[in-house]
mmCIF file of C-alpha atoms in Angstrom:
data_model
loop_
_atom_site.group_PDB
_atom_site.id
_atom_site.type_symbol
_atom_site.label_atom_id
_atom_site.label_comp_id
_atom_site.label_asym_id
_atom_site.label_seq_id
_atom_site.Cartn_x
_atom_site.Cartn_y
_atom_site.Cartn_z
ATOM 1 C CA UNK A 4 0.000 0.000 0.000
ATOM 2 C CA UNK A 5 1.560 3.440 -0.604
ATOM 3 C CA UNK A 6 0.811 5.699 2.223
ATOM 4 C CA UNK A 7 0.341 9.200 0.096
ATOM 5 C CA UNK A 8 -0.557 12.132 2.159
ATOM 6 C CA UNK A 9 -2.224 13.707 -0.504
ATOM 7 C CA UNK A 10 -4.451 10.838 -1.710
ATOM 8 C CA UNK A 11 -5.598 10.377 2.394
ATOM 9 C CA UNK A 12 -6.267 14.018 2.114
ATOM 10 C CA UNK A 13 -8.125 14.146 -0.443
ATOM 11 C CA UNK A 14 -10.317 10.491 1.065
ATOM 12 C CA UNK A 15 -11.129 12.471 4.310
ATOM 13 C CA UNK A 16 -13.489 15.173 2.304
ATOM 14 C CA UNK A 17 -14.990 12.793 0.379
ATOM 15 C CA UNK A 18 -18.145 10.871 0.987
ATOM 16 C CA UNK A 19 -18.220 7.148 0.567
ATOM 17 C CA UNK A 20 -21.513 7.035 -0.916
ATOM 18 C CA UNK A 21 -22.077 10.411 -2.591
ATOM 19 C CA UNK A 22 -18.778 10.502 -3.920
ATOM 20 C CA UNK A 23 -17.974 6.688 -4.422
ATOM 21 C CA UNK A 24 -16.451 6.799 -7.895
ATOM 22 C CA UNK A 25 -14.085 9.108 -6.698
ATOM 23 C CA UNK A 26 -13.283 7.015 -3.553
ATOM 24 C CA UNK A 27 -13.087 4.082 -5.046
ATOM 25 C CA UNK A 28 -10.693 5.365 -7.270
ATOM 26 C CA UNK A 29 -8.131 7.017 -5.369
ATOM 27 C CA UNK A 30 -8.732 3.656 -2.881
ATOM 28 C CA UNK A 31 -7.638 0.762 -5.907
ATOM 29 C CA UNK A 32 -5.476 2.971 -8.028
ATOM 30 C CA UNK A 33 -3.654 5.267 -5.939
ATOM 31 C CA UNK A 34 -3.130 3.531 -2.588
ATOM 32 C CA UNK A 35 -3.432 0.059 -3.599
ATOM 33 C CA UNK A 36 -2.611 0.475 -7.531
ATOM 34 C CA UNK A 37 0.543 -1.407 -8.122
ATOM 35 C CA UNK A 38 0.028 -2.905 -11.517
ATOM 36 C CA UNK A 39 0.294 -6.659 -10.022
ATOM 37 C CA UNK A 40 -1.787 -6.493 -7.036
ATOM 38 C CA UNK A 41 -4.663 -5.299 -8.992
ATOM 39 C CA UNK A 42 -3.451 -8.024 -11.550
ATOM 40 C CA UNK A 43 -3.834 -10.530 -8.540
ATOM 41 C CA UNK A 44 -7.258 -9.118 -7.623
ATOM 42 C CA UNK A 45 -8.643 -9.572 -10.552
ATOM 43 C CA UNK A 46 -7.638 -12.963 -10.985
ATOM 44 C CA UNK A 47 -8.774 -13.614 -7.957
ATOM 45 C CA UNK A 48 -12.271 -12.468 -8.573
ATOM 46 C CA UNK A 49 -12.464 -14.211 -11.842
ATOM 47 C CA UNK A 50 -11.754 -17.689 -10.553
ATOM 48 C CA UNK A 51 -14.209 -16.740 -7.846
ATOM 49 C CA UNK A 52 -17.073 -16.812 -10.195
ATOM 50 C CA UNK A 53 -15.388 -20.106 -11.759
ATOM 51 C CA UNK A 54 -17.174 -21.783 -8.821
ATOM 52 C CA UNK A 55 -20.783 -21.819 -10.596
ATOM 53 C CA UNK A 56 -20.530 -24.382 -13.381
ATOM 54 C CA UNK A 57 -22.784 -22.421 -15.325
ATOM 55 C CA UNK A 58 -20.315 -19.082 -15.609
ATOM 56 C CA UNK A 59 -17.350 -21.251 -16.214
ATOM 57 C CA UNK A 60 -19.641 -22.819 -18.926
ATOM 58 C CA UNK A 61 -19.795 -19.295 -20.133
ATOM 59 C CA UNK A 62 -16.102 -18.725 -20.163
ATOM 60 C CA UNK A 63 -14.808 -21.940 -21.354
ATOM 61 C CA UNK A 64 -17.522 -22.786 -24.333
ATOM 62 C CA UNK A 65 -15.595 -26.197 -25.193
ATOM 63 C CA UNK A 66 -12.268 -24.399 -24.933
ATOM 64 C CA UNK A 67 -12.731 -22.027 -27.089
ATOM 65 C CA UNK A 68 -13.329 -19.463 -25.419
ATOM 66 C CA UNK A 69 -11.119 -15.981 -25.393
ATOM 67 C CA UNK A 70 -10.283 -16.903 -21.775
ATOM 68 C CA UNK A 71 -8.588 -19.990 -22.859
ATOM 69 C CA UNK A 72 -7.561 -18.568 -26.581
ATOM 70 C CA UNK A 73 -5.933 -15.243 -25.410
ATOM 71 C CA UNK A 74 -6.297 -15.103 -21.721
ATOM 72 C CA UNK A 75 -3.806 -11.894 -21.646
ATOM 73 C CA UNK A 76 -5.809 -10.234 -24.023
ATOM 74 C CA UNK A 77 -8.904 -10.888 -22.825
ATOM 75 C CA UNK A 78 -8.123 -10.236 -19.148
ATOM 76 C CA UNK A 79 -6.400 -6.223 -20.086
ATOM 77 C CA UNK A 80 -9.184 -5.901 -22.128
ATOM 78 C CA UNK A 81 -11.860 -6.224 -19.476
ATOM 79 C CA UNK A 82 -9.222 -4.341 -16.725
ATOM 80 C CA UNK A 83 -9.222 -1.600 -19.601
ATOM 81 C CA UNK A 84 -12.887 -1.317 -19.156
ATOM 82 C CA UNK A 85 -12.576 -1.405 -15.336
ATOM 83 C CA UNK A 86 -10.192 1.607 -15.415
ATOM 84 C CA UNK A 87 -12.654 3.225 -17.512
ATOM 85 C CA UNK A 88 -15.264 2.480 -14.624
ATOM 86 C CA UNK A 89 -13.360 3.538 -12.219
ATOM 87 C CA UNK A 90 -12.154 6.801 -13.598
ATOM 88 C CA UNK A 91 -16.024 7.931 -15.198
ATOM 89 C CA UNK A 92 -18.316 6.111 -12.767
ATOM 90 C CA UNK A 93 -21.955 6.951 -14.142
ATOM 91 C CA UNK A 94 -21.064 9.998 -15.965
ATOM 92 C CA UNK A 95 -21.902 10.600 -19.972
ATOM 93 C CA UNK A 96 -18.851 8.763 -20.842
ATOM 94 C CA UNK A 97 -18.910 5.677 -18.292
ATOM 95 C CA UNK A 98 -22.713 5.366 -19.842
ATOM 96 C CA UNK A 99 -20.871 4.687 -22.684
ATOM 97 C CA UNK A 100 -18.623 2.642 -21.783
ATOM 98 C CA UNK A 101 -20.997 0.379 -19.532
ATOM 99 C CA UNK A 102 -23.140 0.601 -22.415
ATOM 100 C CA UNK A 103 -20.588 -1.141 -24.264
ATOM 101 C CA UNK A 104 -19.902 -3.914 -21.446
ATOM 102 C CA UNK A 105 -23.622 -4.844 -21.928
ATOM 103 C CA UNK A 106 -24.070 -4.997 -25.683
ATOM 104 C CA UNK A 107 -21.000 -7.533 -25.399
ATOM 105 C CA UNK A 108 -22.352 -9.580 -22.749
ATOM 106 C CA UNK A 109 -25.495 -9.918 -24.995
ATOM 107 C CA UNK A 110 -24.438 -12.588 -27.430
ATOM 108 C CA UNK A 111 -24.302 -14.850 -24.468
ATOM 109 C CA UNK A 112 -27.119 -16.580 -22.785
ATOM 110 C CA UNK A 113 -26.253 -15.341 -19.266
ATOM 111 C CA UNK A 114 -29.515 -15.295 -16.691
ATOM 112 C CA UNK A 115 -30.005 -12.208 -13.962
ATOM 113 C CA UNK A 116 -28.218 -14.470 -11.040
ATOM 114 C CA UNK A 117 -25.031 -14.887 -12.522
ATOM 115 C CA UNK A 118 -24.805 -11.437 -13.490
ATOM 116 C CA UNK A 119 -25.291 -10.933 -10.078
ATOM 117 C CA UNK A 120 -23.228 -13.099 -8.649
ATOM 118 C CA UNK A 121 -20.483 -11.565 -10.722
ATOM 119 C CA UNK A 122 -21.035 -8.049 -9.618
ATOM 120 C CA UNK A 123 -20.766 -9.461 -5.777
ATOM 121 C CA UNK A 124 -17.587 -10.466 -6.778
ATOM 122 C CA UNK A 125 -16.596 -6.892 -7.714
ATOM 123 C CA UNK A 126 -18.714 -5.611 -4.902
ATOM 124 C CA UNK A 127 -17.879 -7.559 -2.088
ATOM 125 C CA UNK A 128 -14.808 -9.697 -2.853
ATOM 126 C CA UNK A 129 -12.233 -6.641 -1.867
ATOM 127 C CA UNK A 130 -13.945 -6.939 1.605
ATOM 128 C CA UNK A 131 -13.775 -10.876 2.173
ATOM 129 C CA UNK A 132 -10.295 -10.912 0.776
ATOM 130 C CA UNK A 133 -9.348 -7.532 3.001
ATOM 131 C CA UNK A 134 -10.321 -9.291 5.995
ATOM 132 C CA UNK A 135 -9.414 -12.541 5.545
ATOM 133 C CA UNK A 136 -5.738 -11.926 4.558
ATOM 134 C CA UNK A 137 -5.155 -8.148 5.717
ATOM 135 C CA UNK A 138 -6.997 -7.651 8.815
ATOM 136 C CA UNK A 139 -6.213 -4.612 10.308
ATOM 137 C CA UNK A 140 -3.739 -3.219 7.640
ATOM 138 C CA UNK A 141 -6.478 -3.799 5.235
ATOM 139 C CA UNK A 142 -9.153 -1.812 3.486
ATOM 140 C CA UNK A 143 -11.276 0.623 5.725
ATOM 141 C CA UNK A 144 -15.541 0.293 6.482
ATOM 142 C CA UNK A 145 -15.712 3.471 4.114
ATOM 143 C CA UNK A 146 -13.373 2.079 1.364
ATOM 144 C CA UNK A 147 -15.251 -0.855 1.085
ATOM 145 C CA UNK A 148 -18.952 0.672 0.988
ATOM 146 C CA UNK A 149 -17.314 2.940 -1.737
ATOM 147 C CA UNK A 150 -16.793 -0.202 -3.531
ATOM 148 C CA UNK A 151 -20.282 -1.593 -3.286
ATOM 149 C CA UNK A 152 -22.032 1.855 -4.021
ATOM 150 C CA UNK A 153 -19.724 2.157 -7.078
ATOM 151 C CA UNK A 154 -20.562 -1.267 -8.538
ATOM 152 C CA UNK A 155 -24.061 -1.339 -7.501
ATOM 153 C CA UNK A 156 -24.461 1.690 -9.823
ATOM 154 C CA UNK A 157 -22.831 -0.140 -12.621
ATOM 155 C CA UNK A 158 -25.102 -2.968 -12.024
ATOM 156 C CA UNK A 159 -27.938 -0.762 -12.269
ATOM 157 C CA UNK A 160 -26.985 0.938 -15.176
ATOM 158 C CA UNK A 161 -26.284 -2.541 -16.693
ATOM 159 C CA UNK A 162 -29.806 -3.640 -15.955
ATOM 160 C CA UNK A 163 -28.570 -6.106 -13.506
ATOM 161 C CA UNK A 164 -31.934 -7.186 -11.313
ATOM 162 C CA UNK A 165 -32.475 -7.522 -7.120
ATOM 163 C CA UNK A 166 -29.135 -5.606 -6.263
ATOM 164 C CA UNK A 167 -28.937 -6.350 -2.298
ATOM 165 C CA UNK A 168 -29.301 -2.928 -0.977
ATOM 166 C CA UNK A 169 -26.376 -2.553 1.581
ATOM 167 C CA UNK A 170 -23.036 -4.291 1.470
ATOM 168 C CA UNK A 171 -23.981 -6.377 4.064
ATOM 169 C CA UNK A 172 -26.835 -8.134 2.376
ATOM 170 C CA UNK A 173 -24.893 -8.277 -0.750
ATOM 171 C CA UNK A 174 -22.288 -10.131 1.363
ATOM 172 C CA UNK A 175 -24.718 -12.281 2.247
ATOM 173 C CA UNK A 176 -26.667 -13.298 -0.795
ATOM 174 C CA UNK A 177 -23.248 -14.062 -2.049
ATOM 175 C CA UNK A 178 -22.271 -16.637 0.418
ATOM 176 C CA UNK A 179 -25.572 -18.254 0.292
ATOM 177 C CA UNK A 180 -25.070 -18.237 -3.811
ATOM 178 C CA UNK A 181 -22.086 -20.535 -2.980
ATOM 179 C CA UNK A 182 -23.283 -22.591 -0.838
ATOM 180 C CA UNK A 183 -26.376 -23.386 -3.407
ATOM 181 C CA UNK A 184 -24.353 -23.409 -6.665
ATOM 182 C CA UNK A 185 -20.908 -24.184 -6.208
ATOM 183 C CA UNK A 186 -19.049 -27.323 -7.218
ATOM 184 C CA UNK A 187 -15.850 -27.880 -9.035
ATOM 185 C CA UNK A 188 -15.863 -28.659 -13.140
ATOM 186 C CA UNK A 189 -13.652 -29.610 -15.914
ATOM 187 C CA UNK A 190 -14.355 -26.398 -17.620
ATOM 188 C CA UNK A 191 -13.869 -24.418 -14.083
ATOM 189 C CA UNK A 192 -10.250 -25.652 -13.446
ATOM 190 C CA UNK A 193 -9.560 -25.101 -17.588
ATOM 191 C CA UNK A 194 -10.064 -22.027 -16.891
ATOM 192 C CA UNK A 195 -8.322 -21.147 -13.378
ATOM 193 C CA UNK A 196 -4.884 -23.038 -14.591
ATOM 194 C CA UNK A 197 -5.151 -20.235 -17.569
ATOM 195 C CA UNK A 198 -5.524 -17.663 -15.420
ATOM 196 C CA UNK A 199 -2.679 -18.973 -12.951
ATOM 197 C CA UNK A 200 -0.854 -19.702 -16.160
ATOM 198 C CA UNK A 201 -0.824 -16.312 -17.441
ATOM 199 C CA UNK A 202 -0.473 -14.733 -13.785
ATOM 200 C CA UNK A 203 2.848 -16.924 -13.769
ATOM 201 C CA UNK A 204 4.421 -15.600 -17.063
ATOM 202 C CA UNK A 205 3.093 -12.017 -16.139
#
């Protein structure tokens, strides 16, 4: 984490909620934004939604899929659109962008509840990895809501259905997800060694 005066500054006059793309932001690409420990995050939060046989369906489609084609492509091309996120939030230009994002994920048959299982990955993964590895030293209460309240607006804007409405209950309608859908595949672990694969060379 780089400690930067300014950036801490700048968090302390900033609401979590009303001003979430902003501290979001300056939370994942100033103070945590080394290059490979959002890398690792991501990964991480992809093979997380490897878990429901039906997204790794998705993402494998009988290896051929770009995950398995061209996973370094297609993984900086959907960080790309993160950043993007992340710097525009719900302004004229992230419209476009999310905009985008959608009319992509529209040639595949993907139902409301794994859209929504992926956004809890975006929206509540930082927080179970935060306190399950960091503790302490890890992300603060207002850092994390920014996270959820950021991503809940993308979801929205994405026409993503049933959005929990507090980070807890997200939290919790994820775990319960798991414990309903989860169980390992052939096309999950296809899928995680080419992510750990390309993680390695990276």
């Amino acid at each position: 984490m780089r400690d930067l005066f300014w950036a801490r500054k700048e968090l302390a006059a900033l609401d979590p909620v009303q001003d979430a793309r902003r501290y979001a932001q300056l939370t994942f690409e100033t103070r945590f934004g080394q290059p490979m420990f959002i890398h690792a995050l991501f990964s991480a939060a992809f093979a997380y939604n490897m878990g429901d046989p039906r997204i790794a369906a998705v993402l494998y489609r009988e290896g051929s899929g770009a995950i398995i084609k061209h996973t370094r492509q297609r993984n900086f091309e959907t960080l790309v659109f993160f950043g993007l996120i992340y710097q525009h939030g719900d302004d004229d230009e992230g419209r476009r962008i999310i905009a985008k994002m959608s009319n992509i994920h529209k040639h595949f048959s993907i139902s409301n509840d794994l859209f929504l299982y992926t956004l809890a990955t975006l929206a509540c993964l930082p927080r179970r990895l935060s306190e399950q590895f960091a503790g302490t030293n890890g992300l603060t209460r207002d850092e994390l809501e920014s996270q959820y309240q950021l991503w809940k607006r993308v979801g929205e804007l994405m026409g993503i259905k049933d959005i929990p409405d507090s980070q807890d209950a997200f939290l919790a309608w994820m775990l319960a997800y798991e414990r309903e859908h989860f169980r390992p595949t052939p096309a999950a672990t296809a899928v995680i060694e080419a992510l750990a694969q390309e993680w390695a060379e990276y």
